[in-house]
GROMACS .gro file of C-alpha atoms in nm:
model
  420
    1MET     CA    1   0.000   0.000   0.000
    2ASN     CA    2   0.113   0.352  -0.056
    3ARG     CA    3   0.051   0.611   0.212
    4LYS     CA    4  -0.312   0.645   0.107
    5VAL     CA    5  -0.406   0.305  -0.020
    6ARG     CA    6  -0.135   0.063   0.072
    7ALA     CA    7  -0.113  -0.256  -0.127
    8GLY     CA    8  -0.006  -0.420   0.193
    9CYS     CA    9  -0.363  -0.427   0.314
   10TYR     CA   10  -0.375  -0.755   0.139
   11GLY     CA   11  -0.067  -0.860   0.328
   12PHE     CA   12  -0.290  -1.072   0.549
   13LEU     CA   13  -0.379  -1.277   0.242
   14PHE     CA   14  -0.015  -1.364   0.212
   15LEU     CA   15   0.041  -1.485   0.565
   16PHE     CA   16  -0.101  -1.824   0.481
   17VAL     CA   17   0.224  -1.889   0.301
   18ALA     CA   18   0.401  -1.921   0.632
   19THR     CA   19   0.183  -2.219   0.711
   20ALA     CA   20   0.180  -2.362   0.363
   21THR     CA   21   0.557  -2.366   0.330
   22SER     CA   22   0.592  -2.582   0.635
   23THR     CA   23   0.470  -2.872   0.423
   24ALA     CA   24   0.743  -2.809   0.169
   25HIS     CA   25   1.027  -2.835   0.421
   26PRO     CA   26   0.978  -3.143   0.639
   27GLN     CA   27   1.160  -3.123   0.967
   28ALA     CA   28   1.487  -3.308   0.987
   29SER     CA   29   1.517  -3.600   1.222
   30SER     CA   30   1.637  -3.525   1.572
   31GLY     CA   31   1.977  -3.671   1.484
   32GLN     CA   32   2.017  -3.448   1.184
   33SER     CA   33   1.874  -3.128   1.334
   34ALA     CA   34   2.170  -3.082   1.563
   35LEU     CA   35   2.401  -3.077   1.259
   36MET     CA   36   2.192  -2.847   1.040
   37PRO     CA   37   2.173  -2.467   1.071
   38ALA     CA   38   1.840  -2.337   1.194
   39THR     CA   39   1.596  -2.238   0.920
   40ALA     CA   40   1.475  -1.879   0.930
   41LYS     CA   41   1.198  -1.706   0.740
   42ALA     CA   42   1.107  -1.347   0.660
   43LEU     CA   43   0.799  -1.187   0.511
   44GLY     CA   44   0.815  -0.851   0.340
   45THR     CA   45   0.831  -0.641   0.025
   46VAL     CA   46   1.109  -0.635  -0.233
   47THR     CA   47   1.273  -0.291  -0.247
   48ALA     CA   48   1.570  -0.363  -0.474
   49LEU     CA   49   1.739  -0.639  -0.675
   50SER     CA   50   2.098  -0.677  -0.786
   51ASP     CA   51   2.328  -0.958  -0.890
   52ARG     CA   52   2.197  -1.259  -0.697
   53THR     CA   53   2.069  -1.054  -0.406
   54ILE     CA   54   1.724  -0.929  -0.305
   55THR     CA   55   1.675  -0.640  -0.065
   56VAL     CA   56   1.360  -0.695   0.139
   57LYS     CA   57   1.183  -0.451   0.372
   58THR     CA   58   1.037  -0.692   0.623
   59ASP     CA   59   0.696  -0.643   0.779
   60ALA     CA   60   0.882  -0.585   1.105
   61GLY     CA   61   1.042  -0.277   0.945
   62ALA     CA   62   1.396  -0.410   0.907
   63GLU     CA   63   1.602  -0.429   0.589
   64LEU     CA   64   1.716  -0.778   0.494
   65ILE     CA   65   1.972  -0.869   0.227
   66VAL     CA   66   1.877  -1.204   0.077
   67SER     CA   67   2.133  -1.399  -0.124
   68VAL     CA   68   2.014  -1.656  -0.377
   69SER     CA   69   2.191  -1.939  -0.556
   70ASP     CA   70   2.124  -2.192  -0.828
   71ALA     CA   71   1.973  -2.415  -0.560
   72THR     CA   72   1.721  -2.153  -0.445
   73LYS     CA   73   1.366  -2.251  -0.531
   74PHE     CA   74   1.140  -1.975  -0.668
   75LEU     CA   75   0.761  -2.005  -0.666
   76GLN     CA   76   0.470  -1.768  -0.732
   77LEU     CA   77   0.126  -1.760  -0.573
   78LYS     CA   78  -0.177  -1.551  -0.665
   79PRO     CA   79  -0.370  -1.353  -0.402
   80GLY     CA   80  -0.625  -1.583  -0.247
   81GLN     CA   81  -0.436  -1.906  -0.317
   82THR     CA   82  -0.379  -2.101   0.002
   83SER     CA   83  -0.170  -2.402  -0.101
   84LEU     CA   84   0.171  -2.449  -0.254
   85LYS     CA   85   0.006  -2.703  -0.481
   86ASP     CA   86  -0.129  -2.402  -0.669
   87ALA     CA   87   0.211  -2.233  -0.696
   88THR     CA   88   0.382  -2.186  -1.033
   89PRO     CA   89   0.757  -2.175  -1.105
   90LEU     CA   90   0.928  -1.837  -1.098
   91THR     CA   91   1.279  -1.713  -1.172
   92PHE     CA   92   1.498  -1.454  -1.006
   93ALA     CA   93   1.460  -1.236  -1.316
   94ASP     CA   94   1.081  -1.237  -1.272
   95LEU     CA   95   1.103  -1.057  -0.937
   96LYS     CA   96   1.039  -0.683  -0.928
   97ALA     CA   97   1.051  -0.413  -0.663
   98GLY     CA   98   0.714  -0.400  -0.489
   99ASP     CA   99   0.653  -0.776  -0.501
  100ARG     CA  100   0.566  -0.946  -0.175
  101VAL     CA  101   0.793  -1.236  -0.077
  102LEU     CA  102   0.827  -1.503   0.186
  103VAL     CA  103   1.189  -1.607   0.214
  104ARG     CA  104   1.313  -1.918   0.389
  105GLY     CA  105   1.678  -2.000   0.444
  106VAL     CA  106   1.973  -1.967   0.674
  107SER     CA  107   2.004  -1.642   0.864
  108GLY     CA  108   2.336  -1.460   0.871
  109GLY     CA  109   2.509  -1.408   1.199
  110ASP     CA  110   2.420  -1.039   1.203
  111GLY     CA  111   2.048  -1.098   1.155
  112LYS     CA  112   2.054  -0.861   0.856
  113SER     CA  113   2.120  -1.119   0.585
  114MET     CA  114   1.992  -1.456   0.475
  115GLN     CA  115   2.096  -1.727   0.231
  116ALA     CA  116   1.767  -1.829   0.069
  117THR     CA  117   1.663  -2.186   0.012
  118SER     CA  118   1.321  -2.079  -0.117
  119VAL     CA  119   1.149  -1.759  -0.225
  120ILE     CA  120   0.773  -1.755  -0.260
  121ALA     CA  121   0.645  -1.441  -0.430
  122MET     CA  122   0.319  -1.262  -0.485
  123LYS     CA  123   0.341  -1.012  -0.770
  124GLN     CA  124   0.261  -0.647  -0.703
  125ALA     CA  125   0.040  -0.629  -1.013
  126ASP     CA  126  -0.164  -0.927  -0.894
  127ILE     CA  127  -0.208  -0.766  -0.554
  128ALA     CA  128  -0.321  -0.441  -0.718
  129ASP     CA  129  -0.575  -0.627  -0.933
  130LYS     CA  130  -0.707  -0.807  -0.628
  131GLN     CA  131  -0.732  -0.480  -0.438
  132ALA     CA  132  -0.923  -0.314  -0.719
  133HIS     CA  133  -1.170  -0.603  -0.725
  134GLU     CA  134  -1.212  -0.593  -0.348
  135ARG     CA  135  -1.264  -0.217  -0.346
  136ALA     CA  136  -1.531  -0.255  -0.612
  137GLU     CA  137  -1.703  -0.525  -0.407
  138TRP     CA  138  -1.700  -0.314  -0.093
  139ALA     CA  139  -1.820  -0.008  -0.280
  140GLN     CA  140  -2.106  -0.186  -0.458
  141HIS     CA  141  -2.217  -0.449  -0.211
  142SER     CA  142  -2.168  -0.307   0.137
  143VAL     CA  143  -2.341  -0.098   0.397
  144GLY     CA  144  -2.196   0.092   0.690
  145GLY     CA  145  -2.314   0.277   0.996
  146LEU     CA  146  -2.325   0.285   1.374
  147VAL     CA  147  -2.405  -0.032   1.565
  148LYS     CA  148  -2.736  -0.015   1.754
  149ASN     CA  149  -2.773  -0.372   1.874
  150VAL     CA  150  -2.586  -0.703   1.866
  151ASP     CA  151  -2.750  -1.043   1.916
  152ALA     CA  152  -2.467  -1.294   1.934
  153ALA     CA  153  -2.709  -1.585   1.983
  154THR     CA  154  -2.874  -1.532   1.645
  155GLY     CA  155  -2.571  -1.378   1.477
  156THR     CA  156  -2.750  -1.055   1.387
  157ILE     CA  157  -2.632  -0.696   1.415
  158THR     CA  158  -2.853  -0.389   1.373
  159ILE     CA  159  -2.685  -0.077   1.241
  160SER     CA  160  -2.812   0.274   1.183
  161THR     CA  161  -2.710   0.405   0.845
  162ASN     CA  162  -2.778   0.716   0.642
  163ALA     CA  163  -2.860   0.575   0.302
  164ALA     CA  164  -2.998   0.820   0.044
  165GLY     CA  165  -3.008   1.101   0.298
  166ALA     CA  166  -3.248   0.930   0.538
  167GLN     CA  167  -3.167   0.745   0.856
  168LYS     CA  168  -3.241   0.376   0.821
  169ASP     CA  169  -3.182   0.064   1.027
  170VAL     CA  170  -3.027  -0.235   0.853
  171THR     CA  171  -3.016  -0.586   0.998
  172VAL     CA  172  -2.688  -0.762   0.922
  173HIS     CA  173  -2.697  -1.143   0.934
  174THR     CA  174  -2.379  -1.342   0.999
  175SER     CA  175  -2.303  -1.710   0.953
  176LYS     CA  176  -2.015  -1.945   1.025
  177GLN     CA  177  -1.865  -1.841   0.693
  178THR     CA  178  -1.873  -1.467   0.768
  179ILE     CA  179  -1.527  -1.316   0.814
  180LEU     CA  180  -1.529  -1.092   1.121
  181ARG     CA  181  -1.243  -0.849   1.176
  182ARG     CA  182  -1.191  -0.576   1.431
  183TYR     CA  183  -0.952  -0.285   1.439
  184ALA     CA  184  -0.686  -0.271   1.705
  185PRO     CA  185  -0.722   0.006   1.968
  186ASP     CA  186  -0.407   0.176   1.834
  187SER     CA  187  -0.451   0.135   1.458
  188ILE     CA  188  -0.685   0.218   1.173
  189LYS     CA  189  -0.500  -0.001   0.923
  190PHE     CA  190  -0.687  -0.291   0.770
  191ASP     CA  191  -0.375  -0.506   0.794
  192ASP     CA  192  -0.385  -0.462   1.169
  193ALA     CA  193  -0.749  -0.568   1.199
  194LYS     CA  194  -0.769  -0.902   1.374
  195PRO     CA  195  -1.027  -1.180   1.364
  196ALA     CA  196  -1.273  -1.126   1.646
  197PRO     CA  197  -1.600  -1.291   1.752
  198ILE     CA  198  -1.931  -1.114   1.713
  199ASN     CA  199  -1.962  -1.051   2.087
  200GLU     CA  200  -1.671  -0.803   2.067
  201ILE     CA  201  -1.888  -0.570   1.857
  202LYS     CA  202  -2.062  -0.317   2.080
  203PRO     CA  203  -2.337  -0.055   2.035
  204GLY     CA  204  -2.185   0.271   1.916
  205ASP     CA  205  -1.911   0.101   1.715
  206GLN     CA  206  -1.852   0.185   1.351
  207LEU     CA  207  -1.924  -0.116   1.130
  208ARG     CA  208  -1.920  -0.197   0.763
  209ALA     CA  209  -2.050  -0.521   0.613
  210ARG     CA  210  -2.015  -0.663   0.264
  211GLY     CA  211  -2.259  -0.916   0.124
  212GLN     CA  212  -2.598  -0.970  -0.037
  213ARG     CA  213  -2.865  -0.713   0.045
  214THR     CA  214  -3.240  -0.757   0.016
  215ALA     CA  215  -3.435  -0.561  -0.243
  216ASP     CA  216  -3.569  -0.315   0.017
  217GLY     CA  217  -3.223  -0.268   0.165
  218GLY     CA  218  -3.337  -0.357   0.513
  219GLU     CA  219  -3.127  -0.672   0.554
  220LEU     CA  220  -2.785  -0.794   0.446
  221SER     CA  221  -2.630  -1.141   0.459
  222ALA     CA  222  -2.267  -1.065   0.534
  223ASN     CA  223  -1.964  -1.227   0.375
  224GLU     CA  224  -1.728  -0.999   0.565
  225ILE     CA  225  -1.754  -0.745   0.845
  226VAL     CA  226  -1.506  -0.491   0.977
  227SER     CA  227  -1.573  -0.295   1.293
  228GLY     CA  228  -1.399  -0.066   1.535
  229THR     CA  229  -1.437   0.176   1.823
  230PHE     CA  230  -1.316   0.531   1.773
  231ARG     CA  231  -1.288   0.835   1.993
  232SER     CA  232  -1.422   1.179   1.900
  233ILE     CA  233  -1.315   1.500   2.069
  234ALA     CA  234  -1.413   1.863   2.028
  235GLY     CA  235  -1.162   2.074   2.214
  236ILE     CA  236  -0.938   2.377   2.245
  237LEU     CA  237  -0.568   2.346   2.168
  238VAL     CA  238  -0.358   2.393   2.481
  239SER     CA  239  -0.012   2.303   2.350
  240SER     CA  240   0.167   2.116   2.075
  241ASP     CA  241   0.511   1.966   2.022
  242SER     CA  242   0.626   1.892   1.668
  243ALA     CA  243   0.939   1.716   1.795
  244THR     CA  244   0.742   1.452   1.985
  245GLY     CA  245   0.441   1.460   1.756
  246THR     CA  246   0.192   1.535   2.032
  247ILE     CA  247  -0.085   1.784   2.093
  248THR     CA  248  -0.281   1.855   2.408
  249VAL     CA  249  -0.639   1.981   2.399
  250THR     CA  250  -0.900   2.062   2.657
  251ASP     CA  251  -1.195   1.834   2.584
  252LEU     CA  252  -1.505   2.057   2.578
  253ALA     CA  253  -1.722   1.769   2.700
  254THR     CA  254  -1.514   1.663   3.001
  255LYS     CA  255  -1.319   1.989   3.056
  256GLN     CA  256  -1.012   1.769   3.101
  257PRO     CA  257  -0.680   1.790   2.911
  258VAL     CA  258  -0.616   1.512   2.660
  259THR     CA  259  -0.280   1.441   2.496
  260LEU     CA  260  -0.287   1.274   2.156
  261HIS     CA  261  -0.023   1.148   1.917
  262VAL     CA  262   0.018   1.270   1.559
  263THR     CA  263   0.178   1.022   1.319
  264ARG     CA  264   0.262   1.030   0.950
  265ASP     CA  265  -0.073   0.860   0.891
  266SER     CA  266  -0.272   1.129   1.072
  267GLN     CA  267  -0.481   1.356   0.848
  268LEU     CA  268  -0.454   1.721   0.953
  269ARG     CA  269  -0.672   1.978   0.777
  270LYS     CA  270  -0.779   2.338   0.840
  271LEU     CA  271  -1.111   2.466   0.710
  272GLN     CA  272  -1.120   2.797   0.532
  273PRO     CA  273  -1.357   3.043   0.706
  274PHE     CA  274  -1.616   3.046   0.425
  275LEU     CA  275  -1.636   2.668   0.429
  276ALA     CA  276  -1.671   2.647   0.806
  277GLN     CA  277  -1.943   2.912   0.795
  278GLY     CA  278  -2.125   2.722   0.522
  279ILE     CA  279  -2.129   2.404   0.728
  280ALA     CA  280  -2.244   2.600   1.032
  281ALA     CA  281  -2.529   2.751   0.829
  282ARG     CA  282  -2.643   2.406   0.719
  283LEU     CA  283  -2.650   2.291   1.079
  284LYS     CA  284  -2.836   2.600   1.193
  285ASP     CA  285  -3.097   2.583   0.915
  286ALA     CA  286  -3.162   2.210   0.938
  287PRO     CA  287  -3.537   2.148   0.982
  288ALA     CA  288  -3.633   2.031   1.326
  289GLY     CA  289  -3.832   1.740   1.188
  290GLY     CA  290  -3.582   1.644   0.922
  291ALA     CA  291  -3.392   1.321   0.907
  292VAL     CA  292  -3.118   1.311   1.165
  293GLY     CA  293  -2.815   1.098   1.221
  294PRO     CA  294  -2.730   0.891   1.527
  295ASN     CA  295  -2.593   1.196   1.705
  296GLY     CA  296  -2.895   1.413   1.631
  297ALA     CA  297  -2.721   1.587   1.342
  298PRO     CA  298  -2.887   1.673   1.011
  299SER     CA  299  -2.880   1.366   0.790
  300SER     CA  300  -2.674   1.545   0.526
  301LEU     CA  301  -2.383   1.557   0.767
  302SER     CA  302  -2.436   1.248   0.976
  303ALA     CA  303  -2.389   0.874   0.975
  304ALA     CA  304  -2.030   0.822   0.883
  305LYS     CA  305  -1.990   0.561   0.621
  306PRO     CA  306  -1.662   0.377   0.633
  307GLY     CA  307  -1.553   0.370   0.276
  308THR     CA  308  -1.280   0.209   0.087
  309GLY     CA  309  -0.772   0.235   0.268
  310THR     CA  310  -0.629   0.368   0.467
  311ALA     CA  311  -0.913   0.553   0.729
  312VAL     CA  312  -0.796   0.901   0.756
  313GLY     CA  313  -0.446   0.941   0.627
  314GLY     CA  314  -0.396   0.576   0.690
  315ASN     CA  315  -0.116   0.364   0.565
  316GLY     CA  316  -0.331   0.136   0.378
  317THR     CA  317  -0.153  -0.146   0.528
  318GLY     CA  318  -0.488  -0.109   0.607
  319MET     CA  319  -0.996  -0.124   0.684
  320GLY     CA  320  -0.855  -0.135   0.357
  321PRO     CA  321  -1.051  -0.341   0.085
  322GLY     CA  322  -0.958  -0.037   0.274
  323GLY     CA  323  -0.745   0.212   0.265
  324SER     CA  324  -0.667   0.378   0.694
  325GLY     CA  325  -0.878   0.182   0.416
  326PRO     CA  326  -1.132   0.099   0.823
  327GLY     CA  327  -0.815   0.283   0.613
  328ALA     CA  328  -0.766   0.227   0.700
  329GLY     CA  329  -0.575   0.200   0.580
  330MET     CA  330  -0.854   0.296   0.878
  331GLY     CA  331  -0.594   0.562   0.727
  332ALA     CA  332  -0.680   0.895   0.563
  333GLY     CA  333  -1.044   0.852   0.484
  334GLN     CA  334  -1.021   0.651   0.164
  335GLY     CA  335  -1.363   0.502   0.148
  336PRO     CA  336  -1.628   0.420  -0.096
  337GLY     CA  337  -1.786   0.743   0.017
  338GLN     CA  338  -2.139   0.648  -0.076
  339GLY     CA  339  -2.366   0.928  -0.182
  340GLY     CA  340  -2.364   1.261  -0.009
  341GLY     CA  341  -2.325   1.342   0.357
  342ARG     CA  342  -1.999   1.266   0.523
  343GLY     CA  343  -1.877   1.060   0.231
  344ASP     CA  344  -1.867   1.379   0.024
  345PHE     CA  345  -1.720   1.575   0.314
  346GLN     CA  346  -1.441   1.319   0.352
  347GLN     CA  347  -1.359   1.346  -0.017
  348MET     CA  348  -1.350   1.722   0.017
  349LEU     CA  349  -1.111   1.691   0.312
  350ALA     CA  350  -0.887   1.462   0.111
  351ARG     CA  351  -0.856   1.727  -0.158
  352MET     CA  352  -0.765   2.003   0.087
  353PRO     CA  353  -0.398   2.089   0.146
  354ALA     CA  354  -0.247   1.897   0.434
  355ALA     CA  355  -0.172   2.094   0.749
  356THR     CA  356   0.107   2.042   0.999
  357ILE     CA  357   0.124   2.074   1.376
  358PRO     CA  358   0.269   2.429   1.365
  359ASP     CA  359  -0.033   2.541   1.158
  360PHE     CA  360  -0.245   2.520   1.474
  361VAL     CA  361  -0.192   2.763   1.760
  362LYS     CA  362  -0.295   2.775   2.123
  363GLY     CA  363  -0.664   2.857   2.156
  364ASP     CA  364  -0.769   2.706   1.822
  365ALA     CA  365  -1.090   2.504   1.827
  366LEU     CA  366  -1.038   2.152   1.692
  367MET     CA  367  -1.247   1.853   1.598
  368ILE     CA  368  -1.062   1.524   1.631
  369VAL     CA  369  -1.133   1.159   1.556
  370ALA     CA  370  -0.875   0.927   1.710
  371THR     CA  371  -0.810   0.563   1.784
  372GLU     CA  372  -0.965   0.432   2.100
  373GLY     CA  373  -0.630   0.382   2.269
  374SER     CA  374  -0.575   0.188   2.588
  375ALA     CA  375  -0.410   0.221   2.926
  376SER     CA  376  -0.073   0.142   2.767
  377THR     CA  377  -0.134   0.296   2.424
  378PRO     CA  378  -0.240   0.662   2.400
  379SER     CA  379  -0.492   0.761   2.135
  380THR     CA  380  -0.353   0.841   1.792
  381ILE     CA  381  -0.514   1.108   1.576
  382ILE     CA  382  -0.686   0.981   1.263
  383THR     CA  383  -0.836   1.314   1.154
  384LEU     CA  384  -0.783   1.659   1.304
  385LEU     CA  385  -0.983   1.950   1.169
  386GLY     CA  386  -0.913   2.311   1.258
  387GLY     CA  387  -1.100   2.628   1.174
  388VAL     CA  388  -1.420   2.485   1.322
  389GLU     CA  389  -1.510   2.774   1.557
  390PRO     CA  390  -1.824   2.873   1.357
  391ILE     CA  391  -1.945   2.514   1.361
  392LEU     CA  392  -1.905   2.467   1.734
  393GLN     CA  393  -2.063   2.804   1.808
  394VAL     CA  394  -2.377   2.742   1.606
  395SER     CA  395  -2.472   2.398   1.730
  396SER     CA  396  -2.408   2.178   2.030
  397LYS     CA  397  -2.478   1.888   1.796
  398ALA     CA  398  -2.165   1.956   1.595
  399THR     CA  399  -1.964   1.665   1.730
  400PRO     CA  400  -1.657   1.530   1.549
  401ASP     CA  401  -1.811   1.191   1.480
  402MET     CA  402  -2.109   1.370   1.322
  403ILE     CA  403  -1.894   1.568   1.080
  404LEU     CA  404  -1.587   1.348   1.026
  405SER     CA  405  -1.582   0.992   0.900
  406PRO     CA  406  -1.346   0.805   1.133
  407TRP     CA  407  -1.258   0.543   0.878
  408SER     CA  408  -1.362   0.423   0.541
  409LEU     CA  409  -1.367   0.120   0.320
  410GLY     CA  410  -1.312   0.233  -0.029
  411GLY     CA  411  -1.114   0.442  -0.268
  412GLY     CA  412  -1.318   0.753  -0.282
  413GLY     CA  413  -1.079   0.990  -0.123
  414GLY     CA  414  -0.986   1.043   0.229
  415GLY     CA  415  -0.860   0.734   0.405
  416ASP     CA  416  -0.665   0.415   0.433
  417ALA     CA  417  -0.902   0.235   0.651
  418THR     CA  418  -1.048   0.070   0.354
  419PRO     CA  419  -1.016  -0.295   0.287
  420GLN     CA  420  -0.772  -0.307   0.003
   0.00000   0.00000   0.00000
């Protein structure tokens, strides 16, 4: 995946190789094992190739120099294939920068090199094709919204969505075949989403489901579900530190200071005054009896729809079929962005110039959507929006989760939280 829509969000599809290759290298007998060097393996992305060497950026972030020989076995798998029986022969010359590889061999003494006995590759172009197909599936056959109720016994989840500008409840049915994933408390990247049972989904969570929907749109039989809990804050900037990548705000709801981390995947934007005033006017003029979102906001601005990368500014190694991408990458709001409302607002944000920490000064009003965080992991900013004073002044309903889409599942601009 690139910063916005990282190809790596399909990295999870490649992990099966680690299991599959175990069948190709039977363990030596106990008598032999003491005489043979230990076999090592590394999973990552090819960054460079030279004479009989492959430079690999491992998923752990390290650089590994892999040496190959005439005895090295090269194989290729397609995304979605789960057995080496389906692999096809490959040559060293067929490898390109950007390809995903699983390397097995003998590790060098420094831990930075390896003599490869086998290289199993997944071509970058194949991953991109698979991503495009997945994004299309999520964009065309999915629904997203806020969880209202979960019935683990029957495998059903009720979500409140904002389809076609009107609030609507959709019943999502799961089965034993449904893939359930949940974002980690400290990440909005689809690659970091882990399998999780239905009882981990809670009311108030963001959820997106892909599958077959009934003609009236009221029910969906899910093939795959991604969900996550996100934190929204409206506050006043107290201090910031570009060196440490942190900002501290006074939460207007709790009146308490909150320190949050800014990373390279965080999406920072600053509204121009005319745009902020326009949004404020829409909130102020919204009809009292009109359709409203789950936070009581006018339907045109409510019900975040996770779209396709990296969620806001996500790394795509991410809710990817993603994209942030939930982004994400849940990354930078790259989602399918289905019709109107926050989907359009997220696309608008994605087109705005990026801001940096020094662009915000003490006393600025901010709207923030961040990861949930934990006792050991502080919240990380997904989206930070400045210039929101007119919005906060005109309506107490102008909460960050009403205006900002925490993560998305598509490629419509604004996030890596999309399944990729």
